[in-house]
Amino acid sequence: GGAELPNMAVIDTICAEVDRAFAEVSGLAERYPQAPAAKGEKTSSLKVFVTDRAGHDRRYAINASKMSHELDWRPQVSLAEGLRQTVSWYLTHPDWWRPLLSPEYQAYYQQQYGEKNRLSKP
């Protein structure tokens, strides 16, 4: 609990976790052959910097002290472990996210957010 990281540190942590999973979990490279980690490259090579959207928030931070105090609730896992579990879930549930790569969804996304914020590299 109480973990706070800059957004790029979270992205770097996720990329490192994907690299770790590909190194340790057999079958991932065969299941996702186009992934950089399947080819011995760093997942962080996929990072693309885009222009901030108008009115975007500069910082997101949650103060969970009230929740902890009033509900006597504490996080059960660390931020790093939560990110590890999240990456694992996505790698084992492609049926949930693969539709986001469809041409129909890409067209919808482009209409909503524009070319500068594409989900995939050109």
Tab-separated table of C-alpha atoms in Angstrom:
chain	number	residue	atom	x	y	z
A	1	GLY	CA	0.000	0.000	0.000
A	2	GLY	CA	0.955	3.619	-0.367
A	3	ALA	CA	2.858	2.998	-3.587
A	4	GLU	CA	3.075	5.882	-6.004
A	5	LEU	CA	5.106	5.900	-9.201
A	6	PRO	CA	5.349	8.239	-12.183
A	7	ASN	CA	3.422	6.916	-15.165
A	8	MET	CA	6.599	6.087	-17.111
A	9	ALA	CA	7.907	4.034	-14.176
A	10	VAL	CA	4.677	2.017	-14.245
A	11	ILE	CA	5.077	1.481	-18.010
A	12	ASP	CA	8.704	0.426	-17.535
A	13	THR	CA	7.657	-2.001	-14.788
A	14	ILE	CA	4.982	-3.533	-17.022
A	15	CYS	CA	7.442	-3.883	-19.919
A	16	ALA	CA	9.995	-5.555	-17.643
A	17	GLU	CA	7.328	-7.925	-16.342
A	18	VAL	CA	6.363	-8.933	-19.896
A	19	ASP	CA	10.041	-9.577	-20.663
A	20	ARG	CA	10.339	-11.671	-17.491
A	21	ALA	CA	7.227	-13.687	-18.340
A	22	PHE	CA	8.506	-14.471	-21.839
A	23	ALA	CA	11.830	-15.598	-20.373
A	24	GLU	CA	10.230	-17.834	-17.734
A	25	VAL	CA	6.897	-19.111	-19.110
A	26	SER	CA	7.193	-21.718	-21.818
A	27	GLY	CA	4.918	-21.320	-24.812
A	28	LEU	CA	4.530	-17.541	-24.728
A	29	ALA	CA	6.935	-16.957	-27.623
A	30	GLU	CA	5.006	-19.471	-29.735
A	31	ARG	CA	1.654	-17.953	-28.750
A	32	TYR	CA	2.805	-14.375	-29.411
A	33	PRO	CA	5.581	-14.657	-32.033
A	34	GLN	CA	5.419	-10.973	-33.023
A	35	ALA	CA	6.054	-9.753	-29.476
A	36	PRO	CA	9.486	-8.169	-29.069
A	37	ALA	CA	10.202	-10.458	-26.110
A	38	ALA	CA	9.565	-13.495	-28.335
A	39	LYS	CA	12.383	-12.268	-30.579
A	40	GLY	CA	14.799	-11.517	-27.748
A	41	GLU	CA	14.076	-7.786	-27.859
A	42	LYS	CA	12.874	-5.499	-25.079
A	43	THR	CA	9.139	-4.893	-24.767
A	44	SER	CA	9.955	-1.264	-23.995
A	45	SER	CA	10.841	-0.866	-27.693
A	46	LEU	CA	7.080	-0.575	-28.261
A	47	LYS	CA	6.801	2.675	-26.301
A	48	VAL	CA	5.528	5.519	-28.461
A	49	PHE	CA	5.240	9.037	-27.091
A	50	VAL	CA	2.151	10.974	-28.142
A	51	THR	CA	0.925	14.509	-27.636
A	52	ASP	CA	-1.128	14.893	-24.480
A	53	ARG	CA	-4.846	15.204	-25.070
A	54	ALA	CA	-6.424	18.563	-24.310
A	55	GLY	CA	-7.218	18.933	-20.631
A	56	HIS	CA	-5.397	15.790	-19.541
A	57	ASP	CA	-4.523	15.347	-15.883
A	58	ARG	CA	-0.876	15.879	-15.078
A	59	ARG	CA	-0.896	13.569	-12.092
A	60	TYR	CA	-3.045	10.805	-10.691
A	61	ALA	CA	-2.640	9.979	-7.028
A	62	ILE	CA	-4.888	8.161	-4.621
A	63	ASN	CA	-4.875	8.809	-0.916
A	64	ALA	CA	-6.295	5.614	0.543
A	65	SER	CA	-5.796	6.623	4.186
A	66	LYS	CA	-9.513	7.295	4.781
A	67	MET	CA	-10.451	3.934	3.305
A	68	SER	CA	-7.762	2.220	5.350
A	69	HIS	CA	-8.841	3.964	8.546
A	70	GLU	CA	-12.638	3.720	8.208
A	71	LEU	CA	-12.848	0.276	6.614
A	72	ASP	CA	-9.716	-1.205	8.164
A	73	TRP	CA	-8.701	-2.263	4.658
A	74	ARG	CA	-5.151	-2.723	3.442
A	75	PRO	CA	-3.906	-3.811	0.023
A	76	GLN	CA	-3.264	-7.541	-0.102
A	77	VAL	CA	-0.470	-7.293	-2.675
A	78	SER	CA	2.199	-4.737	-3.490
A	79	LEU	CA	1.975	-2.572	-6.586
A	80	ALA	CA	4.724	-4.650	-8.222
A	81	GLU	CA	2.883	-7.907	-7.462
A	82	GLY	CA	-0.398	-6.431	-8.684
A	83	LEU	CA	1.233	-5.436	-11.973
A	84	ARG	CA	2.787	-8.916	-12.246
A	85	GLN	CA	-0.621	-10.539	-11.735
A	86	THR	CA	-2.244	-8.172	-14.234
A	87	VAL	CA	0.336	-8.949	-16.941
A	88	SER	CA	-0.133	-12.664	-16.277
A	89	TRP	CA	-3.912	-12.323	-16.614
A	90	TYR	CA	-3.650	-10.518	-19.953
A	91	LEU	CA	-1.169	-13.072	-21.305
A	92	THR	CA	-3.548	-15.907	-20.407
A	93	HIS	CA	-6.770	-14.200	-21.584
A	94	PRO	CA	-6.180	-13.111	-25.206
A	95	ASP	CA	-9.866	-13.678	-25.958
A	96	TRP	CA	-10.578	-10.573	-23.896
A	97	TRP	CA	-8.154	-8.149	-25.620
A	98	ARG	CA	-7.673	-9.533	-29.163
A	99	PRO	CA	-10.887	-7.862	-30.431
A	100	LEU	CA	-9.222	-4.503	-29.690
A	101	LEU	CA	-6.835	-5.223	-32.577
A	102	SER	CA	-9.637	-5.689	-35.116
A	103	PRO	CA	-9.945	-3.218	-38.010
A	104	GLU	CA	-13.411	-2.240	-36.752
A	105	TYR	CA	-12.154	-1.293	-33.317
A	106	GLN	CA	-9.103	0.448	-34.765
A	107	ALA	CA	-11.413	2.554	-36.975
A	108	TYR	CA	-13.586	3.423	-33.972
A	109	TYR	CA	-10.502	4.316	-31.908
A	110	GLN	CA	-9.085	6.492	-34.670
A	111	GLN	CA	-12.423	8.290	-35.054
A	112	GLN	CA	-12.591	8.940	-31.300
A	113	TYR	CA	-8.953	9.784	-30.597
A	114	GLY	CA	-7.272	10.533	-33.918
A	115	GLU	CA	-4.226	9.209	-35.685
A	116	LYS	CA	-1.754	10.566	-33.129
A	117	ASN	CA	-3.026	8.129	-30.488
A	118	ARG	CA	-3.110	4.872	-32.456
A	119	LEU	CA	-3.139	1.633	-30.493
A	120	SER	CA	-0.525	0.063	-32.746
A	121	LYS	CA	2.565	1.251	-34.560
A	122	PRO	CA	2.166	2.169	-38.254
